[in-house]
Structure formats: structure tokens, C-alpha cells
């Protein structure tokens, strides 16, 4: 009788824990408007990406994160002297944005340099225009660029010890989806096609409506 009573109490406690856990998970998911769109899982969650900043736009104007992220944005960190990876990724992002605009979605692409000493506003303007007239290029001081890269957990390292002019830069190649209000909700690796990126971004835009 005692063992049976203990078993019943234990079963009741287990059921209570399971119900509480289910309610917690349901409430957590219900509070996430983008749950059905999210494919990426990162330590600290997507809220751990991003930071406020003041940088120099490719037209020479100083702008803040609030000035830049007024619409869904595909954010990429690269540099104009990059021989192959950056042009391919930047073209992919521009193509994805074009696909979304054809569907009536208002999106933009943002290119932040990891090489501010060579990527002046004028250099960035010429670079971004090759891909899209709606792409924003951003540069700044070495300290500003380091801070914004840190905010998006983006690693980069200049290989300029031996050649201070024609050097390369090691850097990560993720593209981040930043919603208005400087809220990072997703990232894409370079294997994702323009169609894949456009479909995912479209889901986030629809979910935010």
C-alpha cells in the first residue's frame, strides 16, 4: 500500500512537471512571432547579435543603426579588395533583394567593410553600385569597425604585416537579416542560394506584418 501510494505521488509529480514544461515551451513559442521562419540555432540566441553604431555611409554622411535599419536588411561584412568570396556573396544578396522587390517586398542590402583604411566612402560607393543602386556601404574608423563587427560576432583579421597595400583580410561570410529597429532575426551562410534567402526573408516579413 505504501509503495503504491509513493508510486501515485511520483506519477502525479511527473505529470505536473511535464504539463508545466509543455506550457512553458508553448508560451515561449507563442511569444516568438518568427518561430516558424527560424532555421538557425546559435549560442545565446539571435538577440545576441547586433549593436548600435555610428558609421560613415558611402555618400559621406554619418549614420546610426536607426538611420540604416529602417526596413528589412541583408547585412554583410566584407571588403572591396576581396578577390572572390565577397563579390559572390554580395551578388547573391543583391539578387535575393531583387527577387523580394519583384514580390512587392521593400528590402535593402547593407555592406559593412572590414578594411576601413582602404575602403573609403568613395571606394565603397563605386563597389556597391556594381551590385545594386539600393545597396548601402558603410565604413568608419578602425575602432568603429571593430566595435560593429564585435556586435555581430563577426571575426576578421587583416593580413597586412608583409604587404601594407595589397593584403587580404580573413573574415566570416555570414549574411544577417536585420529587421527595422536593429533586431537581428536570422543569418545565412554562403551556401544558401538567392532563392533560399528570398524565401526565408519573405517569411520573416510576412510574420512581422
Coordinates of C-alpha atoms in Angstrom, one line a residue:
X1 CA 0.0 0.0 0.0
X2 CA 2.8 2.4 0.9
X3 CA 4.7 1.6 -2.3
X4 CA 1.6 2.1 -4.3
X5 CA 1.0 5.5 -2.6
X6 CA 4.5 6.6 -3.3
X7 CA 4.2 5.5 -6.9
X8 CA 1.0 7.5 -7.3
X9 CA 2.6 10.6 -5.8
X10 CA 5.6 10.2 -8.0
X11 CA 3.4 9.8 -11.1
X12 CA 1.4 12.9 -10.2
X13 CA 4.6 14.9 -9.8
X14 CA 6.0 13.7 -13.1
X15 CA 2.7 14.7 -14.9
X16 CA 2.8 18.1 -13.2
X17 CA 6.4 18.7 -14.4
X18 CA 5.5 17.6 -18.0
X19 CA 2.5 19.8 -18.1
X20 CA 4.4 22.7 -16.7
X21 CA 7.2 22.1 -19.3
X22 CA 4.7 21.9 -22.1
X23 CA 3.0 25.1 -21.0
X24 CA 6.4 26.8 -20.8
X25 CA 7.5 25.7 -24.2
X26 CA 4.1 26.6 -25.7
X27 CA 4.2 30.1 -24.2
X28 CA 7.8 30.6 -25.3
X29 CA 7.0 29.6 -28.9
X30 CA 3.8 31.6 -28.8
X31 CA 5.8 34.7 -27.8
X32 CA 8.1 34.3 -30.8
X33 CA 6.5 35.7 -33.9
X34 CA 9.3 34.3 -36.1
X35 CA 9.4 30.7 -34.8
X36 CA 8.0 29.3 -38.0
X37 CA 10.7 31.1 -40.0
X38 CA 13.8 30.5 -38.0
X39 CA 16.2 27.9 -39.2
X40 CA 19.4 28.9 -37.4
X41 CA 20.3 28.0 -33.8
X42 CA 23.2 29.8 -32.1
X43 CA 24.5 30.1 -28.6
X44 CA 22.9 33.0 -26.9
X45 CA 20.1 33.2 -29.5
X46 CA 19.8 35.7 -32.3
X47 CA 19.2 38.5 -29.8
X48 CA 23.0 38.2 -29.0
X49 CA 23.8 39.6 -32.5
X50 CA 23.8 43.3 -33.2
X51 CA 24.8 46.6 -31.7
X52 CA 24.1 50.3 -32.0
X53 CA 26.6 52.2 -34.1
X54 CA 27.6 55.4 -35.9
X55 CA 29.4 54.8 -39.2
X56 CA 30.1 56.7 -42.4
X57 CA 27.8 55.9 -45.3
X58 CA 29.1 55.7 -48.9
X59 CA 27.8 59.2 -49.6
X60 CA 29.9 60.6 -46.8
X61 CA 27.1 61.0 -44.3
X62 CA 27.4 59.8 -40.7
X63 CA 24.6 57.5 -39.9
X64 CA 23.4 55.4 -36.9
X65 CA 21.9 51.9 -36.8
X66 CA 18.5 53.6 -36.5
X67 CA 19.1 55.5 -39.7
X68 CA 20.2 52.4 -41.6
X69 CA 17.8 49.7 -40.5
X70 CA 14.5 51.3 -41.4
X71 CA 13.5 48.2 -43.5
X72 CA 14.4 44.5 -43.6
X73 CA 18.1 44.4 -44.4
X74 CA 20.6 41.8 -45.6
X75 CA 23.8 42.8 -43.7
X76 CA 27.2 41.5 -44.9
X77 CA 30.7 42.2 -43.6
X78 CA 33.4 42.2 -46.3
X79 CA 35.9 44.4 -48.2
X80 CA 36.2 45.7 -51.7
X81 CA 39.6 44.2 -52.4
X82 CA 38.3 40.7 -51.7
X83 CA 39.1 38.7 -54.8
X84 CA 36.3 36.2 -55.0
X85 CA 34.2 35.4 -51.9
X86 CA 32.8 38.9 -51.2
X87 CA 31.7 39.6 -54.8
X88 CA 29.8 36.3 -55.0
X89 CA 28.1 36.7 -51.6
X90 CA 27.3 40.4 -52.3
X91 CA 25.8 39.5 -55.7
X92 CA 23.8 36.7 -54.1
X93 CA 22.4 39.1 -51.5
X94 CA 21.6 41.7 -54.2
X95 CA 19.8 39.0 -56.3
X96 CA 17.8 37.9 -53.2
X97 CA 16.7 41.5 -52.6
X98 CA 15.7 41.9 -56.3
X99 CA 13.6 38.8 -56.0
X100 CA 11.8 40.1 -53.0
X101 CA 11.2 43.5 -54.6
X102 CA 9.6 41.8 -57.5
X103 CA 7.2 40.3 -55.0
X104 CA 6.4 43.7 -53.6
X105 CA 8.6 43.4 -50.5
X106 CA 10.7 46.5 -49.5
X107 CA 14.1 45.3 -48.5
X108 CA 17.7 46.5 -48.8
X109 CA 21.3 45.2 -48.7
X110 CA 24.0 46.7 -46.4
X111 CA 27.7 46.1 -46.9
X112 CA 30.0 47.0 -43.9
X113 CA 33.7 47.0 -44.7
X114 CA 36.2 45.1 -42.5
X115 CA 39.0 47.1 -44.2
X116 CA 38.4 50.8 -43.4
X117 CA 41.8 52.0 -44.3
X118 CA 41.3 51.2 -48.0
X119 CA 37.5 51.3 -48.2
X120 CA 36.8 55.0 -48.1
X121 CA 33.2 56.2 -48.7
X122 CA 34.1 56.8 -52.4
X123 CA 35.6 53.4 -52.9
X124 CA 32.5 51.8 -51.3
X125 CA 30.2 53.8 -53.4
X126 CA 31.8 52.5 -56.6
X127 CA 31.7 49.0 -55.3
X128 CA 28.1 48.8 -54.1
X129 CA 26.9 50.4 -57.3
X130 CA 28.2 47.4 -59.2
X131 CA 25.7 45.2 -57.5
X132 CA 22.7 47.4 -56.7
X133 CA 21.7 51.1 -56.6
X134 CA 19.9 50.3 -53.4
X135 CA 22.9 48.8 -51.5
X136 CA 24.3 50.8 -48.6
X137 CA 28.0 50.8 -48.0
X138 CA 29.4 51.6 -44.5
X139 CA 32.9 52.4 -43.3
X140 CA 34.4 54.2 -40.3
X141 CA 37.5 54.3 -38.1
X142 CA 39.3 51.2 -37.2
X143 CA 37.7 51.3 -33.7
X144 CA 34.2 51.8 -35.1
X145 CA 34.6 48.9 -37.5
X146 CA 36.0 46.7 -34.8
X147 CA 33.1 47.5 -32.5
X148 CA 30.4 46.9 -35.1
X149 CA 32.0 43.6 -36.1
X150 CA 32.1 42.6 -32.4
X151 CA 28.4 43.4 -32.1
X152 CA 27.6 40.9 -34.8
X153 CA 30.2 38.4 -33.5
X154 CA 32.0 38.6 -36.8
X155 CA 35.6 37.6 -36.9
X156 CA 38.1 39.3 -39.2
X157 CA 41.9 39.8 -39.3
X158 CA 44.0 41.9 -41.7
X159 CA 46.9 40.1 -43.3
X160 CA 48.9 43.3 -43.8
X161 CA 52.1 42.5 -41.9
X162 CA 54.2 41.9 -45.1
X163 CA 52.3 43.9 -47.6
X164 CA 50.6 47.0 -46.3
X165 CA 48.9 47.8 -49.7
X166 CA 47.9 44.6 -51.5
X167 CA 46.9 42.5 -48.5
X168 CA 43.9 40.2 -47.9
X169 CA 41.6 40.0 -45.0
X170 CA 40.4 36.9 -43.2
X171 CA 36.7 37.2 -42.3
X172 CA 33.5 35.3 -41.7
X173 CA 31.0 35.2 -44.5
X174 CA 27.6 35.1 -42.8
X175 CA 24.8 37.4 -44.0
X176 CA 22.4 38.6 -41.3
X177 CA 18.8 39.5 -41.6
X178 CA 18.2 42.7 -39.6
X179 CA 14.6 43.9 -39.2
X180 CA 13.6 47.5 -38.5
X181 CA 14.7 48.6 -35.1
X182 CA 18.1 46.9 -35.4
X183 CA 16.7 43.4 -34.5
X184 CA 18.8 40.5 -36.0
X185 CA 16.5 37.5 -36.5
X186 CA 18.4 35.2 -38.8
X187 CA 21.7 34.5 -40.6
X188 CA 22.6 32.8 -43.9
X189 CA 25.8 31.0 -44.8
X190 CA 27.3 31.4 -48.2
X191 CA 25.8 28.0 -49.4
X192 CA 22.3 29.5 -49.4
X193 CA 21.0 30.4 -52.8
X194 CA 19.4 33.8 -53.7
X195 CA 16.1 31.9 -53.9
X196 CA 16.6 30.3 -50.4
X197 CA 17.4 33.7 -48.9
X198 CA 14.5 35.4 -50.5
X199 CA 12.1 32.7 -49.3
X200 CA 13.3 32.9 -45.8
X201 CA 13.3 36.7 -45.6
X202 CA 9.8 36.8 -47.1
X203 CA 8.6 34.5 -44.2
X204 CA 10.0 36.9 -41.7
X205 CA 8.5 39.9 -43.4
X206 CA 5.1 38.2 -43.5
X207 CA 5.3 37.2 -39.9
X208 CA 6.1 40.8 -38.8
X209 CA 3.1 42.3 -40.7

